[in-house]
PDB file of C-alpha atoms in Angstrom:
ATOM      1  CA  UNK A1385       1.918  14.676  12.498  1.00  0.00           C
ATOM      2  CA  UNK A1386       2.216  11.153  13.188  1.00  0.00           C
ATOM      3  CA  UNK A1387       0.790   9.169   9.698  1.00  0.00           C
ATOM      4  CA  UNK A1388       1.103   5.960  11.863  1.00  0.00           C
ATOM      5  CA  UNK A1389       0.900   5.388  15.399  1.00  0.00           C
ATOM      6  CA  UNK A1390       1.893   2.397  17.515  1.00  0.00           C
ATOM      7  CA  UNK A1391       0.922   3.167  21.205  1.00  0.00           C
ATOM      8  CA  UNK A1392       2.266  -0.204  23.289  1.00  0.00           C
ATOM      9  CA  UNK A1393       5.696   0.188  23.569  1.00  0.00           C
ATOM     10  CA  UNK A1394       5.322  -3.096  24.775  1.00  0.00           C
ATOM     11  CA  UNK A1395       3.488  -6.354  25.412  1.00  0.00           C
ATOM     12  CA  UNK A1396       3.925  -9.465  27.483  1.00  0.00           C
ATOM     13  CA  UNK A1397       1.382 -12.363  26.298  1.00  0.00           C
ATOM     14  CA  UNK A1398       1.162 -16.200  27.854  1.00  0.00           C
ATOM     15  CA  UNK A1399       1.973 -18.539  25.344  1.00  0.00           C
ATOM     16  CA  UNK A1400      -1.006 -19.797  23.694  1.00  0.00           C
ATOM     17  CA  UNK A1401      -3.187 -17.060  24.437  1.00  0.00           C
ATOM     18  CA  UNK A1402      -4.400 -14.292  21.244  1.00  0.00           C
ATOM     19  CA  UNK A1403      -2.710 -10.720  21.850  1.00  0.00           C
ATOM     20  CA  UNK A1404      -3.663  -7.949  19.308  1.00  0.00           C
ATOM     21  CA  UNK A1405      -1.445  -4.647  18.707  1.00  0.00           C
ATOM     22  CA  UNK A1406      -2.790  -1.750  18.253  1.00  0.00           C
ATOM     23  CA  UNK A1407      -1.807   0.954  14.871  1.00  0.00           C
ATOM     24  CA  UNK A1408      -3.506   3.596  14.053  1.00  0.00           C
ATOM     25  CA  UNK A1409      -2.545   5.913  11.118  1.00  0.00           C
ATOM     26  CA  UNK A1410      -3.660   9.477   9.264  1.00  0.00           C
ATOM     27  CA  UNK A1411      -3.458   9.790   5.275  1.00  0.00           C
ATOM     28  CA  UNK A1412      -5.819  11.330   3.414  1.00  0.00           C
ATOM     29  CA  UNK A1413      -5.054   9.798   0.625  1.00  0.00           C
ATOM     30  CA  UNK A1414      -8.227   7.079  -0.356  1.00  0.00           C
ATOM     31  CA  UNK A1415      -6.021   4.706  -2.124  1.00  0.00           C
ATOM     32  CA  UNK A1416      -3.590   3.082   0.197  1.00  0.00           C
ATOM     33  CA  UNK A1417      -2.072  -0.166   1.735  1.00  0.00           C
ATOM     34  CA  UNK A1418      -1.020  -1.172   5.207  1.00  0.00           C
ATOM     35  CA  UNK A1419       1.055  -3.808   6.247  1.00  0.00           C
ATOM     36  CA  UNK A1420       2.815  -5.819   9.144  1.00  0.00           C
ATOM     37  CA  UNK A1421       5.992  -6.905   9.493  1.00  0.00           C
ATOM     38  CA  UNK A1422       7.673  -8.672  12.209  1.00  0.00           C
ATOM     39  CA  UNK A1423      11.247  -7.861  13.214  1.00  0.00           C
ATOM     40  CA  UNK A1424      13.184 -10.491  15.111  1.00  0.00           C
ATOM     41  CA  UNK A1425      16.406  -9.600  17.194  1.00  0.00           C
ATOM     42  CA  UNK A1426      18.101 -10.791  14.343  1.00  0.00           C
ATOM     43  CA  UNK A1427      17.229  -7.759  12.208  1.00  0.00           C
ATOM     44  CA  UNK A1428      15.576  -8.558   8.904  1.00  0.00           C
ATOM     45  CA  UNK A1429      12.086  -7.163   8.566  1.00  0.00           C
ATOM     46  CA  UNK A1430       9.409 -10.434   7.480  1.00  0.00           C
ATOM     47  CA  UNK A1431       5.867  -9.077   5.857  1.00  0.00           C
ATOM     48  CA  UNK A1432       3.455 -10.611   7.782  1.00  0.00           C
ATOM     49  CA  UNK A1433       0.009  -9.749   6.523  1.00  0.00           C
ATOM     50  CA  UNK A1434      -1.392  -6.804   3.828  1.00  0.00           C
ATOM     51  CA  UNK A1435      -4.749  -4.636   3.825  1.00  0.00           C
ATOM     52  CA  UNK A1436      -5.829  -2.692   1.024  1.00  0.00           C
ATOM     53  CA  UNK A1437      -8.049   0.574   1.608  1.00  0.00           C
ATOM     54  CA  UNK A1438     -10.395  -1.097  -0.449  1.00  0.00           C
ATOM     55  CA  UNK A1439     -10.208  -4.653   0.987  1.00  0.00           C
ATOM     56  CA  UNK A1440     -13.885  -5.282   2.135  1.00  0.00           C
ATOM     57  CA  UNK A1441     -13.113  -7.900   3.753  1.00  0.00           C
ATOM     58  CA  UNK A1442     -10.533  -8.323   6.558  1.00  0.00           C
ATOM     59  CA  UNK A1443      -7.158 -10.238   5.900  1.00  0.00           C
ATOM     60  CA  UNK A1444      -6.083 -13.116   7.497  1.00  0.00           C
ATOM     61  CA  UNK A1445      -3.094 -15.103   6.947  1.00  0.00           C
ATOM     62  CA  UNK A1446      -2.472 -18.414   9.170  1.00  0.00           C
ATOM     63  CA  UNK A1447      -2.667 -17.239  12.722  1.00  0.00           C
ATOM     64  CA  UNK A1448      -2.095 -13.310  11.429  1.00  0.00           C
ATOM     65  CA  UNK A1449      -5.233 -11.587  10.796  1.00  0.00           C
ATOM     66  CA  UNK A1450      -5.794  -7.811  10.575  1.00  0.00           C
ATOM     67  CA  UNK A1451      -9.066  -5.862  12.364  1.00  0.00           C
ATOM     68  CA  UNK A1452      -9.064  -3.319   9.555  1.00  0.00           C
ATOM     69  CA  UNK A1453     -11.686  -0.359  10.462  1.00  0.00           C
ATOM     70  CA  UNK A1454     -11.361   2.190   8.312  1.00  0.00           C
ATOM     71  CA  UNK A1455     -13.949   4.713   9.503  1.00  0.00           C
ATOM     72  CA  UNK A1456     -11.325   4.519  13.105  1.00  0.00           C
ATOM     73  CA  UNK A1457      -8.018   4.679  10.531  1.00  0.00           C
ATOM     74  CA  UNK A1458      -7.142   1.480  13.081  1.00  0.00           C
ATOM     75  CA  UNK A1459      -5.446  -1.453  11.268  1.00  0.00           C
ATOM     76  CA  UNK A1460      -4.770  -3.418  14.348  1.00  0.00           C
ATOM     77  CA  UNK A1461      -2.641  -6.916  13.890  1.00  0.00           C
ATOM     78  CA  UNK A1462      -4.402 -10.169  16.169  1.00  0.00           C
ATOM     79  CA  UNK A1463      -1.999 -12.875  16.217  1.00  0.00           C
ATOM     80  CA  UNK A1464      -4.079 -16.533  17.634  1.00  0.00           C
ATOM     81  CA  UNK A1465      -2.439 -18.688  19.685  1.00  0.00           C
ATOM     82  CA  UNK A1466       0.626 -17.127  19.708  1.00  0.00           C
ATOM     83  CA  UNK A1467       3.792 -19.124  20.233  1.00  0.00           C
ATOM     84  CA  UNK A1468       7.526 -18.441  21.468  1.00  0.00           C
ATOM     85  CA  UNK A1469       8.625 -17.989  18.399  1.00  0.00           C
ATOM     86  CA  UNK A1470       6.426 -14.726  18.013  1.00  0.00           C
ATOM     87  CA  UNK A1471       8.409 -12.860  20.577  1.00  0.00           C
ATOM     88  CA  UNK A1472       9.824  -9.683  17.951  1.00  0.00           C
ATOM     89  CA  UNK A1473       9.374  -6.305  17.500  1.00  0.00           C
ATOM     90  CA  UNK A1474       5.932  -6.014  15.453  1.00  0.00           C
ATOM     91  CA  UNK A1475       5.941  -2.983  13.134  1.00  0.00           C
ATOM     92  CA  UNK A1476       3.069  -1.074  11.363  1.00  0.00           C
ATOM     93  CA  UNK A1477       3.491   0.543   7.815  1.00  0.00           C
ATOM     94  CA  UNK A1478       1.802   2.265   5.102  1.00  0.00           C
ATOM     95  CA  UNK A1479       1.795   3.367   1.570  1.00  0.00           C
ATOM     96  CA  UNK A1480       0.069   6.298   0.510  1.00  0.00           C
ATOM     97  CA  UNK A1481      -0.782   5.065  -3.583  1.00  0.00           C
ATOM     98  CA  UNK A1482      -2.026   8.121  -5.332  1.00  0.00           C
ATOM     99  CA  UNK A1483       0.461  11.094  -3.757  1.00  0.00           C
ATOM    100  CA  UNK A1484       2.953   9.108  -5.930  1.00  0.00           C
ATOM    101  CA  UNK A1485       5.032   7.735  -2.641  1.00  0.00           C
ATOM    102  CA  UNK A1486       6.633   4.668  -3.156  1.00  0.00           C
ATOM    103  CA  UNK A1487       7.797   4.348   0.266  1.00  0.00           C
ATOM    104  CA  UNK A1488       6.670   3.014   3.229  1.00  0.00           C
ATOM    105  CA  UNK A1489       6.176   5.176   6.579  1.00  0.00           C
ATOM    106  CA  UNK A1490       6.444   3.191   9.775  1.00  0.00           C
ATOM    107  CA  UNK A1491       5.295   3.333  12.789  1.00  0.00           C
ATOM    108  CA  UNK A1492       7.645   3.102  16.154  1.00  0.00           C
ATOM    109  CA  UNK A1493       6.845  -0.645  16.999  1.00  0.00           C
ATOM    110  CA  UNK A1494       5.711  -2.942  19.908  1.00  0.00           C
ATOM    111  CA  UNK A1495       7.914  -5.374  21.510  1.00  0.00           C
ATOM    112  CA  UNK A1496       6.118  -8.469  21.882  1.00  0.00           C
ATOM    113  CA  UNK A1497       7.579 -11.052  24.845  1.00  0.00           C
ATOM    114  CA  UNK A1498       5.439 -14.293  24.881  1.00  0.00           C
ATOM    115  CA  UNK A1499       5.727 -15.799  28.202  1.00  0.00           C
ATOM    116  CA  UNK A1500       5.838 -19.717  28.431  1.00  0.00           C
TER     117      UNK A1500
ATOM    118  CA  UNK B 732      14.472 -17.881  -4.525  1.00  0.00           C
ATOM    119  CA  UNK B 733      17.074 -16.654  -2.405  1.00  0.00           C
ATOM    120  CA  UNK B 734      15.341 -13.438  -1.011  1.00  0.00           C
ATOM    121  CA  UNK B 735      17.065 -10.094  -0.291  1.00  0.00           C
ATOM    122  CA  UNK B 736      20.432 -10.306   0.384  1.00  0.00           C
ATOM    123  CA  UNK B 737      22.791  -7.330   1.773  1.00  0.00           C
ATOM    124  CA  UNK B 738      26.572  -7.297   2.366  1.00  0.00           C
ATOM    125  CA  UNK B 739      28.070  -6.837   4.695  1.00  0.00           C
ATOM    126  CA  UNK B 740      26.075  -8.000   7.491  1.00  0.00           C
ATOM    127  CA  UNK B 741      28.308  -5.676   9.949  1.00  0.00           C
ATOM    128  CA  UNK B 742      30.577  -2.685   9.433  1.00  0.00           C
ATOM    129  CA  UNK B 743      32.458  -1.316  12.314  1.00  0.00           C
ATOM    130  CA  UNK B 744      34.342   1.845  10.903  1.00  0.00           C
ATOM    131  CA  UNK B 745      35.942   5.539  12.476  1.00  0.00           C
ATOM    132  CA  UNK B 746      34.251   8.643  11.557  1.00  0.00           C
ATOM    133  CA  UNK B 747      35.652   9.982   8.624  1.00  0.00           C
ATOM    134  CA  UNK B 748      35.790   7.093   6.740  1.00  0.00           C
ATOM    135  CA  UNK B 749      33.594   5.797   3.736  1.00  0.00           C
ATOM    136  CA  UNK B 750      31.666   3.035   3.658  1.00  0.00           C
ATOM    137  CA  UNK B 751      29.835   1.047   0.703  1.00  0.00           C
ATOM    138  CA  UNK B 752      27.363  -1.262   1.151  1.00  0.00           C
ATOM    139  CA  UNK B 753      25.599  -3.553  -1.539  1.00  0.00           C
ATOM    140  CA  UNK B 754      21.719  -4.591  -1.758  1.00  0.00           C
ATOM    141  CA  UNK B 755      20.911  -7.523  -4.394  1.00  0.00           C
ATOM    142  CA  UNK B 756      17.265  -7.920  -4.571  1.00  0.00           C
ATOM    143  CA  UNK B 757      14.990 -10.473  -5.371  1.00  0.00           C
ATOM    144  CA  UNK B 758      15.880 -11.554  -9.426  1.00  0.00           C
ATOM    145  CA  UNK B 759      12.418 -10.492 -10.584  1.00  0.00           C
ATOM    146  CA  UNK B 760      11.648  -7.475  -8.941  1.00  0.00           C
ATOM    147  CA  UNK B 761      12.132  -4.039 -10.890  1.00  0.00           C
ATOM    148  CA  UNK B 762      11.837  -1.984  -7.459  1.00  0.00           C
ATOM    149  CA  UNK B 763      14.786  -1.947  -4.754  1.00  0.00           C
ATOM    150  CA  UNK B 764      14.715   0.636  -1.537  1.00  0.00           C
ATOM    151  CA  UNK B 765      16.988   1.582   1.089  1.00  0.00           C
ATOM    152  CA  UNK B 766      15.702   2.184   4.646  1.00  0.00           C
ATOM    153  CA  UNK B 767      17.831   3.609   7.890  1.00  0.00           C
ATOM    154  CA  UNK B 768      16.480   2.145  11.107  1.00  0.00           C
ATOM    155  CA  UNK B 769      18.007   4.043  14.422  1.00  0.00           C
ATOM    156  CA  UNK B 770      17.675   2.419  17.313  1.00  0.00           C
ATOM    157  CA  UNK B 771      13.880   2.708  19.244  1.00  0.00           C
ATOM    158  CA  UNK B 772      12.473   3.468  15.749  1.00  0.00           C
ATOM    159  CA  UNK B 773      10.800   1.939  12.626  1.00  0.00           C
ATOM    160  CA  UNK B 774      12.744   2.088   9.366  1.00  0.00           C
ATOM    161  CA  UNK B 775      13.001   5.660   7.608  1.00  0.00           C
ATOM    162  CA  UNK B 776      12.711   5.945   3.603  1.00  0.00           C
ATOM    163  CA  UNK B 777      15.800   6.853   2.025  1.00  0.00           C
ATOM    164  CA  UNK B 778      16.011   6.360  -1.356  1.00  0.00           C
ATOM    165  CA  UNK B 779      14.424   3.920  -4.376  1.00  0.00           C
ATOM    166  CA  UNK B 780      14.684   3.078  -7.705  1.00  0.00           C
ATOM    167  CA  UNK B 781      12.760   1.712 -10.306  1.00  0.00           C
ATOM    168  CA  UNK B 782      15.111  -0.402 -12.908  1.00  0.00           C
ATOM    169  CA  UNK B 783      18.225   1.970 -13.070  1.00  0.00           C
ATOM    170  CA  UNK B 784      16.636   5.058 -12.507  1.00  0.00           C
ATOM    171  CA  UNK B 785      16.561   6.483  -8.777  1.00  0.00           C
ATOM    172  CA  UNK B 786      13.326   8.108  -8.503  1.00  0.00           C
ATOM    173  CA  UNK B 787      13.225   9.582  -5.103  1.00  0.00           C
ATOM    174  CA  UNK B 788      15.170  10.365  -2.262  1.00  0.00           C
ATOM    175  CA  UNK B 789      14.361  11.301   1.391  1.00  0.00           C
ATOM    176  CA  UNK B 790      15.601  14.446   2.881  1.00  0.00           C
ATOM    177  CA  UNK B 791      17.709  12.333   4.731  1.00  0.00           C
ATOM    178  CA  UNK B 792      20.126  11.799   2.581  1.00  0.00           C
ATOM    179  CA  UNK B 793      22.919  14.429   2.610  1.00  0.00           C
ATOM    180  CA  UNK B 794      24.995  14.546   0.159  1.00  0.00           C
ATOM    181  CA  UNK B 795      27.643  12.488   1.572  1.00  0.00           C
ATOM    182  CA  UNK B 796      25.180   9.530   0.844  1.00  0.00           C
ATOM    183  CA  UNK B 797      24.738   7.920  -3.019  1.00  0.00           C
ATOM    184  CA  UNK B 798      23.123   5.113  -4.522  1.00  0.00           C
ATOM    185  CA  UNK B 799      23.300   3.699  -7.587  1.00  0.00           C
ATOM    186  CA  UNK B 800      21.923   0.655  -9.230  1.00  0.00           C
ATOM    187  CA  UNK B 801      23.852   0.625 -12.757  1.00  0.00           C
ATOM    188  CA  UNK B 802      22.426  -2.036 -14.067  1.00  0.00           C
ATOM    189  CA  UNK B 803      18.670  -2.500 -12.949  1.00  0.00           C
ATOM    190  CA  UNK B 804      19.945  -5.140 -10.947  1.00  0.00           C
ATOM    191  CA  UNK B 805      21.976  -4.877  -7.491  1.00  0.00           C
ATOM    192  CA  UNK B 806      22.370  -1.458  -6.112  1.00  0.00           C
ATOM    193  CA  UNK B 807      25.125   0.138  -3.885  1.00  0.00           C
ATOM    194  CA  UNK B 808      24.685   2.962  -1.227  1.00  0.00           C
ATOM    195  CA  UNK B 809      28.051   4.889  -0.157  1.00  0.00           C
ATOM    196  CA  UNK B 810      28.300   7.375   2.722  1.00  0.00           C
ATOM    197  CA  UNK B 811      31.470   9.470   2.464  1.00  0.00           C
ATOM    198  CA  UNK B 812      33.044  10.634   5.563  1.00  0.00           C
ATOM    199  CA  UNK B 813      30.939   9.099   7.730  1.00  0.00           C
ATOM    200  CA  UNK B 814      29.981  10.605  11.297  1.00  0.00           C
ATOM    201  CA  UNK B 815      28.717   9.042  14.199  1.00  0.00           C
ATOM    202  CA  UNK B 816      25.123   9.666  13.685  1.00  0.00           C
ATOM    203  CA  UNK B 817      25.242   7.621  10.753  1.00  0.00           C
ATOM    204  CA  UNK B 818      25.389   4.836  12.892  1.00  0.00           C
ATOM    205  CA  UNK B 819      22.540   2.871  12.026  1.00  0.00           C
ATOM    206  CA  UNK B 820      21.078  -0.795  10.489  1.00  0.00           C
ATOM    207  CA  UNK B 821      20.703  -0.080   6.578  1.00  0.00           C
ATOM    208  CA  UNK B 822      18.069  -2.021   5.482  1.00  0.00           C
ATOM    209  CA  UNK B 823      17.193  -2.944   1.696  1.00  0.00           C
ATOM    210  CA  UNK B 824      14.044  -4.093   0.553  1.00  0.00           C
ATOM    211  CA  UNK B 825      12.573  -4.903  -3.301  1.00  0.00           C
ATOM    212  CA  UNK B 826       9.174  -5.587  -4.694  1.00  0.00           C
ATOM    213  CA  UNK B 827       7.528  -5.786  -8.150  1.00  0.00           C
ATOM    214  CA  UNK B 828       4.574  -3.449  -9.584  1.00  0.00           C
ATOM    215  CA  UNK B 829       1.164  -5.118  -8.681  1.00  0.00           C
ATOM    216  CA  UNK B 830      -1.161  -4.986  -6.257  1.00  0.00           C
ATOM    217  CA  UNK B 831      -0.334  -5.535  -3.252  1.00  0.00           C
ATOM    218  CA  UNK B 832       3.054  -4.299  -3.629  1.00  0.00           C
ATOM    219  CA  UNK B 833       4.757  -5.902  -0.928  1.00  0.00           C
ATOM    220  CA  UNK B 834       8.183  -4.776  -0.256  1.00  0.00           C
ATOM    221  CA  UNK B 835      10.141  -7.814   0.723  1.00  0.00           C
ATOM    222  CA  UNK B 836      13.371  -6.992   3.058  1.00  0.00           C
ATOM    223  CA  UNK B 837      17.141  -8.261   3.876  1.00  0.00           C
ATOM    224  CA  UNK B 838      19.019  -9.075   6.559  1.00  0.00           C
ATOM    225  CA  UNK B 839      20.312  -5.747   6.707  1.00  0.00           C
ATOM    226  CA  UNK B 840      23.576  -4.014   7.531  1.00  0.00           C
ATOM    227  CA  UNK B 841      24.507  -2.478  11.155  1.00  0.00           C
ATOM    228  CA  UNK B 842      27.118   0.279  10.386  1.00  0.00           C
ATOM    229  CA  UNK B 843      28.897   1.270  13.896  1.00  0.00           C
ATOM    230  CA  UNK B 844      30.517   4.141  12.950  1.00  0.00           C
ATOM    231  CA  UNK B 845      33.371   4.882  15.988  1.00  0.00           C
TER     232      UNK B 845
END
């Protein structure tokens, strides 16, 4: 099964305007983390933003901020007043902490396209 | 702080051929991985290490791949006799113990394998 899930392939946004992307992901594990990470066309993967399975509140970071709900298993990414610059391929990940996995399991992505 | 760096950035080779690509990681992180991202997908888990010692490794790596990381520092991966499905970006990516433990990634490496 699927331990995350990105279902929007992929977005077109006006500049300026918020746009949120959707991930959803399975563990049962009651200690993880999930993060963002933005992928340009040039390759290299940047962290965006982290939640914590314990986080009570939800993180925010600039014009990144997560909608973390945890009864859903949805960790979805809101971007505000997004900009030119944030058209990338937007990738979901998480880390399972107690089943001793280091890694991080991704999910398929969204292709963001901001419109001017 | 220079970030992740990988080399090199491309690597056009014919099938058959090995390949050897280096990672150096961020100078105070103890914790360096290696990702394979095919085209369409997210990056897969391949392999990680902890200091010197490589502590897990994905199915995915056959044993024509290896990785080392002799001296807790930068770390290598090799893929003998490479075939055409190996044709892939290799990413790297390191991070320190703590909470969160955010993996911070290179530039990565496209391998075109012909």
């Amino acid at each position: 099964a699927q331990k995350i899930t990105q279902t929007q392939p992929g977005m077109f946004v006006q500049e300026k305007e918020a746009v949120t992307l959707d991930c959803t992901y399975d563990t049962s594990d009651p200690s993880y983390g999930l993060f963002w990470y933005k992928q340009p066309s040039s390759g290299e993967m940047i962290f965006l933003i982290y939640q914590g399975s314990y986080d009570q509140q939800n993180a925010t970071e600039g014009r990144y901020s997560l909608n973390f709900q945890k009864a859903r298993k949805s960790a979805n990414l809101v971007i505000s007043a997004s900009q030119l610059g944030d058209s990338a391929m937007y990738f979901c990940a998480m880390r399972e902490v107690n089943f001793g996995n280091e890694k991080l399991t991704f999910g398929t992505g969204t292709r963001l396209t901001i419109i001017p | 702080d220079t970030g992740v760096s990988q080399d090199p950035r491309h690597k056009i080779t014919k099938r058959g051929q090995n390949v050897t690509f280096r990672c150096d990681p961020i100078s105070e992180h103890n914790r360096l991985y290696w990702y394979r991202q095919t085209l369409g997908q997210g990056p897969e888990f391949l392999t990680y290490f902890q200091n010197e010692a490589q502590l897990e490794k994905s199915r995915l790596l056959s044993d024509r791949f290896s990785a080392e990381r002799p001296k807790g520092s930068f770390s290598t991966l090799e893929i003998q006799r490479t075939e055409q499905g190996d044709s892939a970006m290799y990413l790297c990516a390191s991070s320190s113990q703590g909470v969160p433990e955010t993996q911070y990634f290179g530039p990565g490496t496209r391998l075109l394998v012909l």
